Amino acid sequence: MTESGGRHVKVGPVTSQTTLSAGEDEVVDALLALSRVFVGMAARSLASLDDDVTLQQFRTLVVLVAHGPQRVVDLAQELAVTSSTATRMCNRLVRKGLVAREERPEDRRAAWVILTARGRELVGEVMRHRRETIATLVADLYLTRPLALAATLGALIEAAGELPEPQWRQRWEHPPAATTGTYDQLNHA
């Protein structure tokens, strides 16, 4: 188990010695194939934007929606990149107007990275596109036990340390005032 951004993520090292049952091995293979589907879907949803945003930059925006303003060092840890890589990525996102930096009175040494109104709109656009695409796939499946599948996927999401979709969507649609920062307030004025 590792700690990431104040959350505990139940992910351990994967080795050739990891023993899985035949059924578990099939689940891993299916999830690997599904991850390729979702990466392709993510890439297509980003390619449809007017903004030139990479997958890693978009992940940064998603982390900011889920966890609110972050110091660059905390973002780096959450994204599993070096601080210098996170700094360069944030610089690009600042230039694109998707995030801003803000000093906090309680910690003037560190700049906090804040999602701007434009960044929040971009995340919403991408997530709406993805939801429509996934809904089309699900509708074509004719699932016999959709709630059982949803519960299984929910357990996987929890094990990975991610927010369930309803919680994530709530944070995107209605961010607490303390997480939007002064830059965002200026954008809405």
mmCIF file of N, CA and C in Angstrom, residues 46-146:
data_model
loop_
_atom_site.group_PDB
_atom_site.id
_atom_site.type_symbol
_atom_site.label_atom_id
_atom_site.label_comp_id
_atom_site.label_asym_id
_atom_site.label_seq_id
_atom_site.Cartn_x
_atom_site.Cartn_y
_atom_site.Cartn_z
ATOM 1 N N LEU A 46 -9.503 13.927 -26.080
ATOM 2 C CA LEU A 46 -8.591 15.072 -26.002
ATOM 3 C C LEU A 46 -8.267 15.615 -27.388
ATOM 4 N N ALA A 47 -8.178 14.730 -28.383
ATOM 5 C CA ALA A 47 -7.868 15.165 -29.746
ATOM 6 C C ALA A 47 -8.991 16.017 -30.329
ATOM 7 N N SER A 48 -10.212 15.840 -29.830
ATOM 8 C CA SER A 48 -11.344 16.601 -30.355
ATOM 9 C C SER A 48 -11.388 18.036 -29.821
ATOM 10 N N LEU A 49 -10.520 18.357 -28.868
ATOM 11 C CA LEU A 49 -10.504 19.695 -28.270
ATOM 12 C C LEU A 49 -9.760 20.692 -29.141
ATOM 13 N N ASP A 50 -10.115 21.965 -28.988
ATOM 14 C CA ASP A 50 -9.343 23.025 -29.628
ATOM 15 C C ASP A 50 -8.013 23.221 -28.910
ATOM 16 N N ASP A 51 -7.992 22.963 -27.598
ATOM 17 C CA ASP A 51 -6.773 23.096 -26.804
ATOM 18 C C ASP A 51 -5.890 21.880 -27.033
ATOM 19 N N ASP A 52 -4.584 22.108 -27.062
ATOM 20 C CA ASP A 52 -3.623 21.019 -27.188
ATOM 21 C C ASP A 52 -3.259 20.557 -25.782
ATOM 22 N N VAL A 53 -3.949 19.527 -25.296
ATOM 23 C CA VAL A 53 -3.751 19.027 -23.939
ATOM 24 C C VAL A 53 -3.355 17.559 -24.018
ATOM 25 N N THR A 54 -2.245 17.218 -23.355
ATOM 26 C CA THR A 54 -1.796 15.830 -23.330
ATOM 27 C C THR A 54 -2.588 15.043 -22.292
ATOM 28 N N LEU A 55 -2.479 13.735 -22.364
ATOM 29 C CA LEU A 55 -3.145 12.871 -21.393
ATOM 30 C C LEU A 55 -2.656 13.165 -19.975
ATOM 31 N N GLN A 56 -1.353 13.360 -19.817
ATOM 32 C CA GLN A 56 -0.791 13.640 -18.489
ATOM 33 C C GLN A 56 -1.255 15.013 -17.980
ATOM 34 N N GLN A 57 -1.338 15.994 -18.864
ATOM 35 C CA GLN A 57 -1.845 17.305 -18.458
ATOM 36 C C GLN A 57 -3.310 17.203 -18.039
ATOM 37 N N PHE A 58 -4.080 16.414 -18.783
ATOM 38 C CA PHE A 58 -5.483 16.241 -18.420
ATOM 39 C C PHE A 58 -5.602 15.546 -17.072
ATOM 40 N N ARG A 59 -4.758 14.560 -16.831
ATOM 41 C CA ARG A 59 -4.772 13.869 -15.534
ATOM 42 C C ARG A 59 -4.508 14.871 -14.409
ATOM 43 N N THR A 60 -3.634 15.837 -14.654
ATOM 44 C CA THR A 60 -3.362 16.882 -13.664
ATOM 45 C C THR A 60 -4.633 17.671 -13.361
ATOM 46 N N LEU A 61 -5.373 18.025 -14.391
ATOM 47 C CA LEU A 61 -6.626 18.761 -14.197
ATOM 48 C C LEU A 61 -7.629 17.923 -13.401
ATOM 49 N N VAL A 62 -7.691 16.627 -13.699
ATOM 50 C CA VAL A 62 -8.602 15.726 -12.988
ATOM 51 C C VAL A 62 -8.227 15.639 -11.508
ATOM 52 N N VAL A 63 -6.934 15.562 -11.218
ATOM 53 C CA VAL A 63 -6.476 15.529 -9.819
ATOM 54 C C VAL A 63 -6.897 16.810 -9.102
ATOM 55 N N LEU A 64 -6.787 17.944 -9.777
ATOM 56 C CA LEU A 64 -7.185 19.211 -9.163
ATOM 57 C C LEU A 64 -8.689 19.263 -8.910
ATOM 58 N N VAL A 65 -9.487 18.671 -9.796
ATOM 59 C CA VAL A 65 -10.927 18.596 -9.543
ATOM 60 C C VAL A 65 -11.184 17.735 -8.313
ATOM 61 N N ALA A 66 -10.532 16.578 -8.256
ATOM 62 C CA ALA A 66 -10.792 15.615 -7.186
ATOM 63 C C ALA A 66 -10.291 16.082 -5.828
ATOM 64 N N HIS A 67 -9.145 16.757 -5.806
ATOM 65 C CA HIS A 67 -8.500 17.065 -4.525
ATOM 66 C C HIS A 67 -8.327 18.549 -4.247
ATOM 67 N N GLY A 68 -8.756 19.404 -5.168
ATOM 68 C CA GLY A 68 -8.619 20.830 -4.952
ATOM 69 C C GLY A 68 -7.200 21.303 -5.192
ATOM 70 N N PRO A 69 -6.924 22.560 -4.856
ATOM 71 C CA PRO A 69 -5.589 23.124 -5.076
ATOM 72 C C PRO A 69 -4.501 22.252 -4.454
ATOM 73 N N GLN A 70 -3.385 22.173 -5.152
ATOM 74 C CA GLN A 70 -2.271 21.326 -4.715
ATOM 75 C C GLN A 70 -0.964 22.096 -4.847
ATOM 76 N N ARG A 71 -0.020 21.769 -3.981
ATOM 77 C CA ARG A 71 1.342 22.239 -4.203
ATOM 78 C C ARG A 71 1.935 21.378 -5.314
ATOM 79 N N VAL A 72 2.890 21.914 -6.062
ATOM 80 C CA VAL A 72 3.487 21.169 -7.168
ATOM 81 C C VAL A 72 4.083 19.859 -6.675
ATOM 82 N N VAL A 73 4.725 19.873 -5.520
ATOM 83 C CA VAL A 73 5.334 18.653 -4.988
ATOM 84 C C VAL A 73 4.273 17.585 -4.726
ATOM 85 N N ASP A 74 3.092 17.984 -4.269
ATOM 86 C CA ASP A 74 2.010 17.029 -4.027
ATOM 87 C C ASP A 74 1.429 16.505 -5.341
ATOM 88 N N LEU A 75 1.305 17.392 -6.325
ATOM 89 C CA LEU A 75 0.862 16.958 -7.650
ATOM 90 C C LEU A 75 1.836 15.942 -8.229
ATOM 91 N N ALA A 76 3.121 16.214 -8.096
ATOM 92 C CA ALA A 76 4.141 15.296 -8.612
ATOM 93 C C ALA A 76 3.976 13.918 -7.994
ATOM 94 N N GLN A 77 3.765 13.887 -6.694
ATOM 95 C CA GLN A 77 3.588 12.603 -6.013
ATOM 96 C C GLN A 77 2.330 11.901 -6.512
ATOM 97 N N GLU A 78 1.246 12.625 -6.620
ATOM 98 C CA GLU A 78 -0.022 12.044 -7.074
ATOM 99 C C GLU A 78 0.086 11.498 -8.501
ATOM 100 N N LEU A 79 0.845 12.201 -9.349
ATOM 101 C CA LEU A 79 0.977 11.804 -10.750
ATOM 102 C C LEU A 79 2.141 10.847 -10.990
ATOM 103 N N ALA A 80 2.912 10.569 -9.933
ATOM 104 C CA ALA A 80 4.076 9.673 -10.018
ATOM 105 C C ALA A 80 5.107 10.185 -11.025
ATOM 106 N N VAL A 81 5.397 11.494 -10.924
ATOM 107 C CA VAL A 81 6.438 12.114 -11.747
ATOM 108 C C VAL A 81 7.353 12.907 -10.818
ATOM 109 N N THR A 82 8.477 13.357 -11.346
ATOM 110 C CA THR A 82 9.386 14.174 -10.542
ATOM 111 C C THR A 82 8.802 15.577 -10.372
ATOM 112 N N SER A 83 9.290 16.282 -9.372
ATOM 113 C CA SER A 83 8.823 17.659 -9.147
ATOM 114 C C SER A 83 9.133 18.551 -10.338
ATOM 115 N N SER A 84 10.295 18.348 -10.968
ATOM 116 C CA SER A 84 10.639 19.189 -12.123
ATOM 117 C C SER A 84 9.700 18.914 -13.298
ATOM 118 N N THR A 85 9.313 17.661 -13.495
ATOM 119 C CA THR A 85 8.354 17.332 -14.556
ATOM 120 C C THR A 85 7.003 17.974 -14.256
ATOM 121 N N ALA A 86 6.562 17.886 -13.010
ATOM 122 C CA ALA A 86 5.286 18.499 -12.623
ATOM 123 C C ALA A 86 5.338 20.013 -12.790
ATOM 124 N N THR A 87 6.466 20.621 -12.457
ATOM 125 C CA THR A 87 6.617 22.073 -12.612
ATOM 126 C C THR A 87 6.490 22.470 -14.076
ATOM 127 N N ARG A 88 7.185 21.754 -14.961
ATOM 128 C CA ARG A 88 7.103 22.065 -16.398
ATOM 129 C C ARG A 88 5.674 21.878 -16.918
ATOM 130 N N MET A 89 5.022 20.819 -16.475
ATOM 131 C CA MET A 89 3.653 20.568 -16.906
ATOM 132 C C MET A 89 2.731 21.690 -16.423
ATOM 133 N N CYS A 90 2.893 22.105 -15.183
ATOM 134 C CA CYS A 90 2.072 23.197 -14.648
ATOM 135 C C CYS A 90 2.351 24.502 -15.384
ATOM 136 N N ASN A 91 3.608 24.749 -15.732
ATOM 137 C CA ASN A 91 3.943 25.951 -16.506
ATOM 138 C C ASN A 91 3.171 25.970 -17.822
ATOM 139 N N ARG A 92 3.110 24.822 -18.495
ATOM 140 C CA ARG A 92 2.374 24.744 -19.764
ATOM 141 C C ARG A 92 0.877 24.976 -19.538
ATOM 142 N N LEU A 93 0.349 24.389 -18.476
ATOM 143 C CA LEU A 93 -1.077 24.559 -18.183
ATOM 144 C C LEU A 93 -1.404 25.998 -17.787
ATOM 145 N N VAL A 94 -0.479 26.682 -17.113
ATOM 146 C CA VAL A 94 -0.661 28.102 -16.785
ATOM 147 C C VAL A 94 -0.712 28.912 -18.078
ATOM 148 N N ARG A 95 0.227 28.644 -18.998
ATOM 149 C CA ARG A 95 0.246 29.375 -20.280
ATOM 150 C C ARG A 95 -1.042 29.162 -21.072
ATOM 151 N N LYS A 96 -1.647 28.005 -20.946
ATOM 152 C CA LYS A 96 -2.894 27.703 -21.651
ATOM 153 C C LYS A 96 -4.116 28.262 -20.924
ATOM 154 N N GLY A 97 -3.907 28.803 -19.722
ATOM 155 C CA GLY A 97 -5.006 29.368 -18.949
ATOM 156 C C GLY A 97 -5.881 28.329 -18.257
ATOM 157 N N LEU A 98 -5.379 27.100 -18.118
ATOM 158 C CA LEU A 98 -6.171 26.026 -17.517
ATOM 159 C C LEU A 98 -5.955 25.909 -16.014
ATOM 160 N N VAL A 99 -4.799 26.360 -15.538
ATOM 161 C CA VAL A 99 -4.520 26.423 -14.103
ATOM 162 C C VAL A 99 -3.858 27.762 -13.815
ATOM 163 N N ALA A 100 -3.831 28.111 -12.549
ATOM 164 C CA ALA A 100 -3.130 29.316 -12.096
ATOM 165 C C ALA A 100 -2.329 28.942 -10.859
ATOM 166 N N ARG A 101 -1.364 29.778 -10.544
ATOM 167 C CA ARG A 101 -0.594 29.600 -9.305
ATOM 168 C C ARG A 101 -1.045 30.668 -8.317
ATOM 169 N N GLU A 102 -1.080 30.280 -7.049
ATOM 170 C CA GLU A 102 -1.504 31.205 -6.008
ATOM 171 C C GLU A 102 -0.642 30.995 -4.770
ATOM 172 N N GLU A 103 -0.260 32.098 -4.140
ATOM 173 C CA GLU A 103 0.434 32.014 -2.846
ATOM 174 C C GLU A 103 -0.609 31.931 -1.755
ATOM 175 N N ARG A 104 -0.313 31.158 -0.737
ATOM 176 C CA ARG A 104 -1.195 31.053 0.417
ATOM 177 C C ARG A 104 -0.525 31.738 1.593
ATOM 178 N N PRO A 105 -1.269 32.508 2.377
ATOM 179 C CA PRO A 105 -0.675 33.197 3.527
ATOM 180 C C PRO A 105 -0.002 32.230 4.502
ATOM 181 N N GLU A 106 -0.542 31.027 4.634
ATOM 182 C CA GLU A 106 0.013 30.069 5.590
ATOM 183 C C GLU A 106 1.289 29.395 5.087
ATOM 184 N N ASP A 107 1.594 29.519 3.785
ATOM 185 C CA ASP A 107 2.794 28.880 3.238
ATOM 186 C C ASP A 107 3.270 29.684 2.036
ATOM 187 N N ARG A 108 3.992 30.740 2.282
ATOM 188 C CA ARG A 108 4.435 31.623 1.200
ATOM 189 C C ARG A 108 5.584 31.041 0.385
ATOM 190 N N ARG A 109 6.207 29.968 0.883
ATOM 191 C CA ARG A 109 7.323 29.365 0.146
ATOM 192 C C ARG A 109 6.846 28.563 -1.055
ATOM 193 N N ALA A 110 5.658 28.002 -0.958
ATOM 194 C CA ALA A 110 5.165 27.116 -2.013
ATOM 195 C C ALA A 110 4.007 27.769 -2.753
ATOM 196 N N ALA A 111 4.021 27.651 -4.062
ATOM 197 C CA ALA A 111 2.895 28.106 -4.866
ATOM 198 C C ALA A 111 1.895 26.957 -4.972
ATOM 199 N N TRP A 112 0.641 27.303 -4.903
ATOM 200 C CA TRP A 112 -0.420 26.315 -5.037
ATOM 201 C C TRP A 112 -0.951 26.369 -6.462
ATOM 202 N N VAL A 113 -1.242 25.230 -7.031
ATOM 203 C CA VAL A 113 -1.786 25.138 -8.385
ATOM 204 C C VAL A 113 -3.299 25.011 -8.254
ATOM 205 N N ILE A 114 -4.004 25.885 -8.971
ATOM 206 C CA ILE A 114 -5.460 25.991 -8.869
ATOM 207 C C ILE A 114 -6.067 25.842 -10.256
ATOM 208 N N LEU A 115 -7.136 25.095 -10.342
ATOM 209 C CA LEU A 115 -7.873 24.943 -11.584
ATOM 210 C C LEU A 115 -8.622 26.240 -11.881
ATOM 211 N N THR A 116 -8.506 26.751 -13.095
ATOM 212 C CA THR A 116 -9.240 27.957 -13.481
ATOM 213 C C THR A 116 -10.620 27.568 -14.006
ATOM 214 N N ALA A 117 -11.463 28.558 -14.216
ATOM 215 C CA ALA A 117 -12.789 28.309 -14.785
ATOM 216 C C ALA A 117 -12.643 27.646 -16.154
ATOM 217 N N ARG A 118 -11.689 28.106 -16.942
ATOM 218 C CA ARG A 118 -11.457 27.512 -18.268
ATOM 219 C C ARG A 118 -11.014 26.056 -18.146
ATOM 220 N N GLY A 119 -10.160 25.758 -17.174
ATOM 221 C CA GLY A 119 -9.728 24.381 -16.940
ATOM 222 C C GLY A 119 -10.890 23.497 -16.531
ATOM 223 N N ARG A 120 -11.746 24.025 -15.670
ATOM 224 C CA ARG A 120 -12.923 23.278 -15.218
ATOM 225 C C ARG A 120 -13.860 23.002 -16.403
ATOM 226 N N GLU A 121 -14.051 23.982 -17.277
ATOM 227 C CA GLU A 121 -14.898 23.791 -18.462
ATOM 228 C C GLU A 121 -14.321 22.724 -19.378
ATOM 229 N N LEU A 122 -13.002 22.728 -19.557
ATOM 230 C CA LEU A 122 -12.359 21.734 -20.411
ATOM 231 C C LEU A 122 -12.565 20.326 -19.845
ATOM 232 N N VAL A 123 -12.390 20.167 -18.544
ATOM 233 C CA VAL A 123 -12.606 18.861 -17.913
ATOM 234 C C VAL A 123 -14.051 18.418 -18.146
ATOM 235 N N GLY A 124 -14.988 19.326 -17.977
ATOM 236 C CA GLY A 124 -16.394 18.990 -18.192
ATOM 237 C C GLY A 124 -16.676 18.547 -19.611
ATOM 238 N N GLU A 125 -16.105 19.250 -20.575
ATOM 239 C CA GLU A 125 -16.303 18.897 -21.980
ATOM 240 C C GLU A 125 -15.768 17.494 -22.271
ATOM 241 N N VAL A 126 -14.580 17.205 -21.791
ATOM 242 C CA VAL A 126 -13.977 15.887 -22.022
ATOM 243 C C VAL A 126 -14.796 14.802 -21.330
ATOM 244 N N MET A 127 -15.199 15.041 -20.101
ATOM 245 C CA MET A 127 -15.941 14.024 -19.358
ATOM 246 C C MET A 127 -17.318 13.775 -19.976
ATOM 247 N N ARG A 128 -17.970 14.811 -20.488
ATOM 248 C CA ARG A 128 -19.255 14.607 -21.173
ATOM 249 C C ARG A 128 -19.061 13.740 -22.418
ATOM 250 N N HIS A 129 -18.009 14.022 -23.177
ATOM 251 C CA HIS A 129 -17.711 13.235 -24.381
ATOM 252 C C HIS A 129 -17.450 11.779 -24.010
ATOM 253 N N ARG A 130 -16.653 11.554 -22.988
ATOM 254 C CA ARG A 130 -16.349 10.181 -22.557
ATOM 255 C C ARG A 130 -17.593 9.469 -22.063
ATOM 256 N N ARG A 131 -18.416 10.173 -21.304
ATOM 257 C CA ARG A 131 -19.629 9.547 -20.769
ATOM 258 C C ARG A 131 -20.551 9.105 -21.904
ATOM 259 N N GLU A 132 -20.703 9.941 -22.923
ATOM 260 C CA GLU A 132 -21.542 9.577 -24.069
ATOM 261 C C GLU A 132 -20.987 8.344 -24.774
ATOM 262 N N THR A 133 -19.684 8.295 -24.965
ATOM 263 C CA THR A 133 -19.055 7.159 -25.636
ATOM 264 C C THR A 133 -19.231 5.882 -24.822
ATOM 265 N N ILE A 134 -18.999 5.965 -23.517
ATOM 266 C CA ILE A 134 -19.137 4.789 -22.651
ATOM 267 C C ILE A 134 -20.598 4.357 -22.574
ATOM 268 N N ALA A 135 -21.520 5.305 -22.498
ATOM 269 C CA ALA A 135 -22.948 4.967 -22.446
ATOM 270 C C ALA A 135 -23.366 4.211 -23.703
ATOM 271 N N THR A 136 -22.836 4.595 -24.847
ATOM 272 C CA THR A 136 -23.131 3.889 -26.095
ATOM 273 C C THR A 136 -22.615 2.459 -26.040
ATOM 274 N N LEU A 137 -21.401 2.278 -25.531
ATOM 275 C CA LEU A 137 -20.845 0.927 -25.392
ATOM 276 C C LEU A 137 -21.700 0.077 -24.458
ATOM 277 N N VAL A 138 -22.069 0.633 -23.313
ATOM 278 C CA VAL A 138 -22.859 -0.111 -22.326
ATOM 279 C C VAL A 138 -24.233 -0.468 -22.897
ATOM 280 N N ALA A 139 -24.860 0.458 -23.611
ATOM 281 C CA ALA A 139 -26.177 0.192 -24.195
ATOM 282 C C ALA A 139 -26.117 -0.958 -25.194
ATOM 283 N N ASP A 140 -24.996 -1.114 -25.867
ATOM 284 C CA ASP A 140 -24.834 -2.190 -26.846
ATOM 285 C C ASP A 140 -24.547 -3.548 -26.210
ATOM 286 N N LEU A 141 -24.280 -3.581 -24.898
ATOM 287 C CA LEU A 141 -23.913 -4.833 -24.230
ATOM 288 C C LEU A 141 -25.101 -5.705 -23.856
ATOM 289 N N TYR A 142 -26.260 -5.121 -23.636
ATOM 290 C CA TYR A 142 -27.429 -5.855 -23.155
ATOM 291 C C TYR A 142 -27.071 -6.638 -21.891
ATOM 292 N N LEU A 143 -26.588 -5.933 -20.883
ATOM 293 C CA LEU A 143 -26.165 -6.556 -19.632
ATOM 294 C C LEU A 143 -27.339 -7.225 -18.928
ATOM 295 N N THR A 144 -27.088 -8.433 -18.407
ATOM 296 C CA THR A 144 -28.129 -9.122 -17.645
ATOM 297 C C THR A 144 -28.067 -8.754 -16.170
ATOM 298 N N ARG A 145 -26.872 -8.375 -15.667
ATOM 299 C CA ARG A 145 -26.716 -8.009 -14.255
ATOM 300 C C ARG A 145 -25.894 -6.720 -14.149
ATOM 301 N N PRO A 146 -26.441 -5.598 -14.604
ATOM 302 C CA PRO A 146 -25.655 -4.355 -14.592
ATOM 303 C C PRO A 146 -25.253 -3.900 -13.194
#
